[in-house]
Structures are given as structure tokens and as C-alpha cells.
Amino acid sequence: VREGGGLFIQCQPVRYTNDEDEKYWNLFLKRFGLQILHEGVFDKTRPFEGRTLGKFTFWFTGNVSSHSVTEGVRHLYLPLHSAGRYPGLVALDYSAEWQVVVRGHKEAKSYRSGKGGEPNIVNLDADGTYKVEPPVVAVRQFGEGRIVSYPISSLFTGMNYGKKLWSHTVETN
């Protein structure tokens, strides 16, 4: 990347109790100025129901800044949950080198994970780090290269592409 390449970073939520995924990935991500927070992002004022294998809650944002990465993008439609009740969009802490190009609206927040004895389930009753306009997509230079961070669940970016049971959920507007 430093020599002119590109990198797409798609952080995922911790799934299993006592799993140390965040510790491992945060060691790797530190050199890029990123840290996974044990939180998910959601906007309670902009939910809508969609379908994947069953009913799913989504939310949307139109808080999109002008940038080559966001060219032609007016809105993003995002899942509340990933597999199970884990965050569909992981909250990340970005160093000063990052430029956030998509944020939630002012009513959106990050919420801590941990509810009812399940440490990794997003808890919509527990405010997290971001009280307004949480980051959704961010970009940065890294040497001669560029990095994009979009911490959305891989369930919604092609993980189940071509599987008859999974509708290809890509929401646009």
C-alpha cells in the first residue's frame, strides 16, 4: 500500500463469547490508525424493514461528503445486525489521518455491545463512543497508496453471493 496500492478494510464484529478477535485485529489495524470499538452503529430515527433469510432491520444515511470514493452515492442503507444480534456496522476509532466521507445523521449513534449475558450482542440501551454522526466510511492516504474503511457485515457485501436462500441485499437510492 505504501508504494501506491490500495486496501479495503472491512472490520467485523466479534461473534463468539470469549473470542479475542478484536485484540488480534486491533494489533494489526494500529499501524493504519484504526481501532475496533466493541460497539455497533445505528440510527433509531431511520429504520426500515427489509428481507434477507427473514425480516431484518436496516437504517440509512444521506450524510455523504464529496470524495472520489463517494462519487454518485446519495445514501447508504445499512443493517442493524450481522449474523445473530451482532453489530451490522462496527464502530471504529479513526486517527487524525483519516477523512470520514460518510457519517450517520445527527440522530445516529454508536451503541456498546453486551446485553443479557451475551457480551457481543449490540445493546441499543447503552450509548457508545459516538453520540452524533458516527463514522460509516472513511479514507486515508498511506504512503503513496490509499485505504478505504467500511466496517459493514460481510453478510451484506457478497459473502452469500449466489446462494439461493440469501437475497442479494444491496440497497440503493
Coordinates of N, CA and C in Angstrom, one line a residue:
V1 N 0.8 -1.2 0.0 CA 0.0 0.0 0.0 C 0.9 1.3 0.0
R2 N 1.9 1.2 0.8 CA 2.8 2.4 0.9 C 3.4 2.8 -0.5
E3 N 3.5 1.8 -1.4 CA 4.2 2.0 -2.7 C 3.1 2.4 -3.8
G4 N 1.9 2.6 -3.4 CA 0.9 3.0 -4.4 C -0.3 2.1 -4.6
G5 N -0.4 1.1 -3.8 CA -1.5 0.2 -3.9 C -2.7 0.7 -3.1
G6 N -3.7 -0.1 -3.1 CA -4.9 0.2 -2.4 C -5.3 -0.9 -1.4
L7 N -6.1 -0.6 -0.4 CA -6.5 -1.6 0.6 C -7.9 -1.2 1.0
F8 N -8.8 -2.2 1.1 CA -10.2 -2.1 1.5 C -10.2 -2.8 2.9
I9 N -10.6 -2.1 3.9 CA -10.7 -2.7 5.3 C -12.1 -2.9 5.7
Q10 N -12.5 -4.1 6.0 CA -13.9 -4.4 6.3 C -14.0 -5.1 7.7
C11 N -13.9 -4.3 8.8 CA -13.9 -4.9 10.1 C -15.2 -5.6 10.4
Q12 N -15.1 -6.7 11.2 CA -16.3 -7.4 11.5 C -16.5 -7.5 13.0
P13 N -17.7 -7.7 13.5 CA -18.0 -7.8 14.9 C -17.5 -9.1 15.5
V14 N -17.2 -9.1 16.8 CA -16.9 -10.3 17.5 C -18.2 -11.1 17.6
R15 N -18.0 -12.4 17.3 CA -19.2 -13.3 17.3 C -19.3 -14.2 18.5
Y16 N -18.2 -14.8 18.9 CA -18.2 -15.8 19.9 C -17.8 -15.3 21.3
T17 N -18.5 -15.7 22.3 CA -18.1 -15.3 23.7 C -16.7 -15.8 24.0
N18 N -15.9 -15.0 24.6 CA -14.5 -15.2 25.0 C -13.6 -15.3 23.8
D19 N -14.0 -14.8 22.6 CA -13.2 -14.7 21.4 C -12.3 -13.5 21.5
E20 N -11.1 -13.5 21.1 CA -10.2 -12.4 21.2 C -10.0 -11.7 19.8
D21 N -10.9 -11.8 18.9 CA -10.8 -11.3 17.6 C -10.4 -9.8 17.6
E22 N -11.1 -9.0 18.4 CA -10.8 -7.6 18.5 C -9.3 -7.3 18.9
K23 N -8.8 -8.0 19.9 CA -7.4 -7.8 20.3 C -6.5 -8.1 19.2
Y24 N -6.7 -9.2 18.5 CA -5.8 -9.6 17.4 C -5.9 -8.5 16.3
W25 N -7.1 -8.2 15.8 CA -7.2 -7.3 14.7 C -6.8 -5.9 15.1
N26 N -7.0 -5.4 16.3 CA -6.5 -4.1 16.7 C -5.0 -4.0 16.7
L27 N -4.3 -5.1 17.0 CA -2.8 -5.1 16.8 C -2.4 -4.9 15.4
F28 N -3.1 -5.5 14.5 CA -2.9 -5.4 13.0 C -3.3 -4.0 12.5
L29 N -4.4 -3.5 13.0 CA -5.0 -2.2 12.5 C -4.3 -1.0 13.0
K30 N -3.6 -1.1 14.2 CA -3.0 0.0 14.8 C -2.0 0.8 13.8
R31 N -1.3 0.0 13.0 CA -0.4 0.7 12.1 C -1.1 1.5 11.0
F32 N -2.4 1.3 10.8 CA -3.2 2.1 9.9 C -4.0 3.2 10.6
G33 N -3.9 3.3 11.9 CA -4.6 4.3 12.7 C -6.0 4.0 12.9
L34 N -6.3 2.7 13.1 CA -7.7 2.2 13.4 C -7.7 1.4 14.6
Q35 N -8.9 1.5 15.3 CA -9.2 0.6 16.4 C -10.6 0.2 16.4
I36 N -10.9 -1.1 16.5 CA -12.2 -1.6 16.6 C -12.7 -1.3 18.0
L37 N -13.9 -0.7 18.1 CA -14.6 -0.5 19.4 C -15.6 -1.6 19.5
H38 N -15.8 -2.0 20.7 CA -16.8 -3.1 21.0 C -18.2 -2.5 20.9
E39 N -18.5 -1.9 19.8 CA -19.8 -1.2 19.6 C -20.3 -1.3 18.2
G40 N -21.6 -1.0 18.0 CA -22.2 -1.0 16.7 C -22.8 0.3 16.4
V41 N -23.1 0.7 15.2 CA -23.7 1.9 14.8 C -25.1 1.7 14.3
F42 N -26.0 2.6 14.7 CA -27.4 2.5 14.3 C -28.1 3.9 14.4
D43 N -29.1 4.1 13.6 CA -29.9 5.3 13.7 C -31.4 4.9 14.0
K44 N -31.8 5.1 15.3 CA -33.2 4.7 15.7 C -34.3 5.5 15.0
T45 N -33.9 6.7 14.4 CA -34.9 7.5 13.7 C -35.1 7.2 12.3
R46 N -34.3 6.3 11.7 CA -34.3 6.0 10.3 C -34.4 4.5 10.0
P47 N -35.1 3.7 10.8 CA -35.1 2.3 10.5 C -36.2 1.9 9.4
F48 N -35.9 0.8 8.8 CA -36.9 0.2 7.9 C -36.7 -1.3 7.9
E49 N -37.7 -2.0 7.5 CA -37.7 -3.4 7.5 C -37.3 -3.9 6.1
G50 N -36.4 -4.9 6.0 CA -36.0 -5.5 4.8 C -36.0 -7.0 5.0
R51 N -35.7 -7.7 3.9 CA -35.6 -9.2 4.0 C -34.3 -9.7 3.6
T52 N -33.8 -10.7 4.3 CA -32.7 -11.5 3.9 C -33.2 -12.9 4.0
L53 N -32.8 -13.7 5.0 CA -33.4 -15.0 5.2 C -34.8 -14.8 5.9
G54 N -34.9 -13.7 6.5 CA -36.2 -13.4 7.2 C -36.2 -11.9 7.3
K55 N -37.0 -11.3 8.2 CA -37.1 -9.9 8.4 C -35.8 -9.4 9.0
F56 N -35.4 -8.3 8.6 CA -34.2 -7.6 9.1 C -34.4 -6.2 9.2
T57 N -33.8 -5.5 10.2 CA -33.9 -4.1 10.4 C -32.7 -3.4 9.8
F58 N -33.0 -2.4 8.9 CA -31.9 -1.6 8.3 C -32.1 -0.2 8.7
W59 N -31.2 0.6 8.4 CA -31.3 2.1 8.6 C -30.5 2.7 7.4
F60 N -30.7 4.0 7.3 CA -30.0 4.7 6.2 C -29.4 6.0 6.6
T61 N -28.4 6.5 5.8 CA -27.8 7.8 5.9 C -27.6 8.4 4.6
G62 N -27.8 9.7 4.6 CA -27.5 10.5 3.4 C -26.5 11.6 3.7
N63 N -25.8 11.4 4.8 CA -24.7 12.3 5.3 C -23.4 11.9 4.6
V64 N -23.3 12.2 3.3 CA -22.3 11.8 2.4 C -21.5 13.0 1.9
S65 N -20.2 13.0 2.2 CA -19.3 14.1 1.7 C -18.8 13.8 0.3
S66 N -18.5 14.9 -0.4 CA -17.9 14.8 -1.7 C -16.5 14.2 -1.7
H67 N -16.3 13.1 -2.4 CA -15.0 12.5 -2.5 C -15.0 11.5 -3.7
S68 N -13.9 11.1 -4.2 CA -13.9 10.2 -5.3 C -14.5 8.8 -4.9
V69 N -14.4 8.4 -3.7 CA -14.9 7.2 -3.2 C -16.4 7.2 -3.2
T70 N -17.0 8.4 -2.9 CA -18.5 8.5 -2.8 C -19.1 9.1 -4.0
E71 N -18.4 9.2 -5.1 CA -19.0 9.8 -6.3 C -20.2 9.0 -6.8
G72 N -21.3 9.7 -6.9 CA -22.6 9.1 -7.3 C -23.4 8.5 -6.2
V73 N -22.9 8.5 -5.0 CA -23.6 8.0 -3.8 C -24.4 9.1 -3.1
R74 N -25.7 8.8 -3.0 CA -26.5 9.8 -2.3 C -26.9 9.3 -0.9
H75 N -27.1 8.0 -0.7 CA -27.5 7.3 0.5 C -26.8 6.0 0.6
L76 N -26.6 5.5 1.9 CA -26.2 4.2 2.1 C -27.3 3.6 3.0
Y77 N -27.6 2.3 2.8 CA -28.6 1.6 3.6 C -27.8 0.5 4.3
L78 N -28.0 0.4 5.6 CA -27.1 -0.4 6.4 C -27.9 -1.3 7.4
P79 N -27.3 -2.4 7.7 CA -28.0 -3.4 8.6 C -27.8 -3.0 10.1
L80 N -28.8 -3.2 10.9 CA -28.7 -3.0 12.3 C -27.8 -4.2 12.8
H81 N -28.1 -5.4 12.4 CA -27.4 -6.6 12.9 C -26.7 -7.3 11.7
S82 N -25.7 -8.1 12.2 CA -25.0 -9.0 11.3 C -25.6 -10.4 11.6
A83 N -24.9 -11.4 11.6 CA -25.4 -12.8 12.0 C -25.8 -12.7 13.4
G84 N -26.8 -13.3 13.8 CA -27.3 -13.2 15.2 C -27.7 -11.8 15.5
R85 N -27.3 -11.3 16.6 CA -27.7 -9.9 17.0 C -26.4 -9.1 17.1
Y86 N -25.3 -9.5 16.4 CA -24.1 -8.7 16.5 C -24.2 -7.5 15.6
P87 N -23.4 -6.5 15.8 CA -23.5 -5.2 15.1 C -23.4 -5.5 13.5
G88 N -24.3 -4.8 12.8 CA -24.2 -4.9 11.3 C -23.2 -3.9 10.8
L89 N -22.9 -2.8 11.5 CA -21.9 -1.9 11.2 C -21.1 -1.6 12.5
V90 N -19.8 -2.0 12.5 CA -18.9 -1.9 13.6 C -18.5 -0.5 13.8
A91 N -18.4 0.0 15.0 CA -17.9 1.4 15.3 C -16.4 1.3 15.4
L92 N -15.7 2.2 14.7 CA -14.2 2.2 14.7 C -13.8 3.6 15.2
D93 N -12.6 3.6 15.9 CA -11.9 4.8 16.2 C -10.9 5.1 15.2
Y94 N -10.9 6.3 14.6 CA -10.0 6.6 13.5 C -9.0 7.7 14.0
S95 N -7.8 7.5 13.6 CA -6.7 8.5 13.9 C -7.0 9.8 13.0
A96 N -6.2 10.8 13.3 CA -6.4 12.1 12.6 C -6.1 12.0 11.1
E97 N -5.4 10.9 10.7 CA -5.0 10.8 9.2 C -6.2 10.4 8.4
W98 N -7.3 10.0 9.0 CA -8.5 9.5 8.3 C -9.4 10.7 8.0
Q99 N -10.1 10.6 6.9 CA -11.1 11.5 6.5 C -12.4 10.7 6.4
V100 N -13.4 11.1 7.3 CA -14.7 10.4 7.2 C -15.5 11.0 6.1
V101 N -15.9 10.1 5.1 CA -16.6 10.6 3.9 C -18.1 10.2 4.0
V102 N -18.5 9.3 4.9 CA -19.9 9.0 5.1 C -20.1 8.9 6.6
R103 N -21.1 9.6 7.2 CA -21.4 9.5 8.6 C -22.9 9.2 8.7
G104 N -23.3 8.8 9.9 CA -24.7 8.7 10.2 C -25.2 10.2 10.4
H105 N -26.5 10.3 10.3 CA -27.1 11.7 10.6 C -26.9 12.0 12.1
K106 N -27.3 13.2 12.4 CA -27.0 13.7 13.8 C -27.7 12.8 14.9
E107 N -28.8 12.1 14.5 CA -29.5 11.3 15.4 C -28.9 9.9 15.6
A108 N -28.0 9.5 14.7 CA -27.4 8.2 14.7 C -26.3 8.2 15.9
K109 N -26.0 7.0 16.4 CA -25.1 6.9 17.5 C -24.4 5.5 17.4
S110 N -23.4 5.4 18.2 CA -22.8 4.0 18.4 C -23.4 3.5 19.7
Y111 N -23.5 2.2 19.8 CA -24.1 1.6 21.0 C -23.1 0.4 21.4
R112 N -22.9 0.3 22.7 CA -22.0 -0.7 23.2 C -22.6 -2.1 23.0
S113 N -21.7 -3.0 22.9 CA -22.1 -4.4 22.8 C -22.2 -5.0 24.2
G114 N -23.0 -6.0 24.4 CA -23.2 -6.6 25.7 C -24.6 -6.4 26.3
K115 N -25.3 -7.5 26.3 CA -26.7 -7.4 26.8 C -27.1 -8.8 27.2
G116 N -27.7 -8.9 28.4 CA -28.3 -10.1 28.9 C -27.3 -11.3 28.9
G117 N -26.1 -11.1 29.4 CA -25.1 -12.1 29.5 C -24.5 -12.5 28.2
E118 N -24.8 -11.8 27.1 CA -24.2 -12.0 25.8 C -23.3 -10.8 25.5
P119 N -22.0 -11.0 25.6 CA -21.1 -9.8 25.5 C -20.9 -9.2 24.1
N120 N -21.4 -9.9 23.1 CA -21.2 -9.4 21.8 C -22.4 -8.9 21.0
I121 N -23.6 -9.0 21.7 CA -24.8 -8.5 21.1 C -24.9 -7.0 21.3
V122 N -25.2 -6.3 20.2 CA -25.4 -4.8 20.3 C -26.5 -4.5 21.2
N123 N -26.3 -3.5 22.1 CA -27.2 -3.1 23.1 C -27.7 -1.7 22.8
L124 N -28.9 -1.6 22.3 CA -29.5 -0.3 21.9 C -29.9 0.6 23.1
D125 N -29.7 0.1 24.3 CA -29.9 0.9 25.5 C -28.7 1.4 26.1
A126 N -27.5 1.1 25.5 CA -26.2 1.5 26.1 C -25.4 2.4 25.1
D127 N -25.5 3.7 25.2 CA -24.8 4.6 24.3 C -23.3 4.3 24.3
G128 N -22.7 4.4 23.2 CA -21.3 4.1 23.0 C -20.5 5.4 22.9
T129 N -19.4 5.3 22.2 CA -18.5 6.4 22.0 C -19.0 7.6 21.2
Y130 N -19.7 7.3 20.1 CA -20.2 8.4 19.2 C -21.6 8.7 19.6
K131 N -21.9 10.0 20.0 CA -23.2 10.4 20.4 C -24.0 11.0 19.3
V132 N -23.3 11.5 18.2 CA -23.9 12.1 17.0 C -23.0 11.8 15.8
E133 N -23.6 11.6 14.6 CA -22.9 11.5 13.4 C -21.7 10.5 13.4
P134 N -22.0 9.2 13.8 CA -20.8 8.3 13.8 C -20.3 8.0 12.4
P135 N -19.0 7.7 12.4 CA -18.4 7.4 11.1 C -19.0 6.1 10.5
V136 N -19.1 6.1 9.2 CA -19.6 4.9 8.4 C -18.6 4.5 7.4
V137 N -18.0 5.4 6.6 CA -17.0 5.1 5.7 C -15.9 6.2 5.8
A138 N -14.6 5.7 5.8 CA -13.5 6.7 5.9 C -12.4 6.3 5.0
V139 N -11.6 7.3 4.6 CA -10.5 7.1 3.7 C -9.2 7.7 4.2
R140 N -8.1 7.3 3.7 CA -6.8 7.9 4.1 C -5.7 7.6 3.1
Q141 N -4.7 8.4 3.0 CA -3.5 8.1 2.3 C -2.6 7.3 3.2
F142 N -1.9 6.4 2.6 CA -0.9 5.6 3.3 C 0.3 5.5 2.4
G143 N 1.3 6.3 2.7 CA 2.4 6.4 1.7 C 1.9 6.9 0.4
E144 N 2.2 6.2 -0.7 CA 1.7 6.5 -2.0 C 0.3 5.9 -2.3
G145 N -0.1 5.0 -1.4 CA -1.4 4.3 -1.6 C -2.6 4.9 -0.8
R146 N -3.7 4.3 -1.0 CA -5.0 4.8 -0.3 C -5.7 3.6 0.3
I147 N -6.4 3.9 1.4 CA -7.1 2.9 2.2 C -8.5 3.4 2.3
V148 N -9.5 2.4 2.2 CA -10.9 2.7 2.5 C -11.3 1.8 3.6
S149 N -12.0 2.3 4.6 CA -12.6 1.5 5.7 C -14.1 1.6 5.6
Y150 N -14.7 0.4 5.5 CA -16.2 0.3 5.5 C -16.5 -0.9 6.3
P151 N -16.8 -0.7 7.7 CA -16.9 -1.9 8.6 C -18.3 -2.5 8.6
I152 N -18.9 -2.8 7.5 CA -20.2 -3.4 7.4 C -20.0 -4.9 7.4
S153 N -21.0 -5.6 7.9 CA -21.0 -7.0 8.0 C -20.8 -7.6 6.6
S154 N -20.0 -8.6 6.5 CA -19.7 -9.2 5.2 C -21.0 -10.0 4.6
L155 N -22.0 -10.2 5.5 CA -23.2 -10.8 5.0 C -23.9 -9.9 3.9
F156 N -23.5 -8.6 4.0 CA -24.2 -7.7 3.1 C -23.3 -7.1 2.0
T157 N -22.2 -7.8 1.8 CA -21.2 -7.3 0.7 C -20.7 -8.5 -0.1
G158 N -21.5 -9.5 -0.2 CA -21.1 -10.6 -1.1 C -20.8 -11.9 -0.5
M159 N -20.8 -12.0 0.8 CA -20.4 -13.3 1.5 C -21.3 -14.5 1.0
N160 N -22.6 -14.2 0.8 CA -23.5 -15.2 0.4 C -23.9 -15.1 -1.1
Y161 N -23.1 -14.4 -1.9 CA -23.4 -14.2 -3.3 C -23.7 -15.6 -4.0
G162 N -24.8 -15.6 -4.7 CA -25.2 -16.8 -5.5 C -25.9 -17.9 -4.7
K163 N -26.1 -17.7 -3.4 CA -26.8 -18.7 -2.6 C -28.3 -18.4 -2.7
K164 N -29.0 -19.4 -3.1 CA -30.5 -19.3 -3.4 C -31.3 -18.8 -2.2
L165 N -30.8 -19.2 -1.0 CA -31.5 -18.8 0.2 C -31.3 -17.4 0.6
W166 N -30.3 -16.7 0.1 CA -29.9 -15.4 0.5 C -30.2 -14.4 -0.6
S167 N -31.2 -13.5 -0.4 CA -31.4 -12.4 -1.4 C -30.2 -11.5 -1.4
H168 N -29.8 -11.1 -2.5 CA -28.7 -10.2 -2.6 C -29.0 -8.8 -2.2
T169 N -28.8 -8.5 -0.9 CA -29.3 -7.3 -0.3 C -28.3 -6.2 -0.5
V170 N -28.5 -5.4 -1.5 CA -27.8 -4.2 -1.8 C -28.8 -3.1 -2.0
E171 N -29.0 -2.2 -1.0 CA -30.0 -1.2 -1.0 C -29.4 0.0 -1.7
T172 N -30.2 0.6 -2.6 CA -29.7 1.9 -3.2 C -30.8 2.9 -3.3
N173 N -30.4 4.1 -3.5 CA -31.4 5.2 -3.7 C -30.8 6.3 -4.5

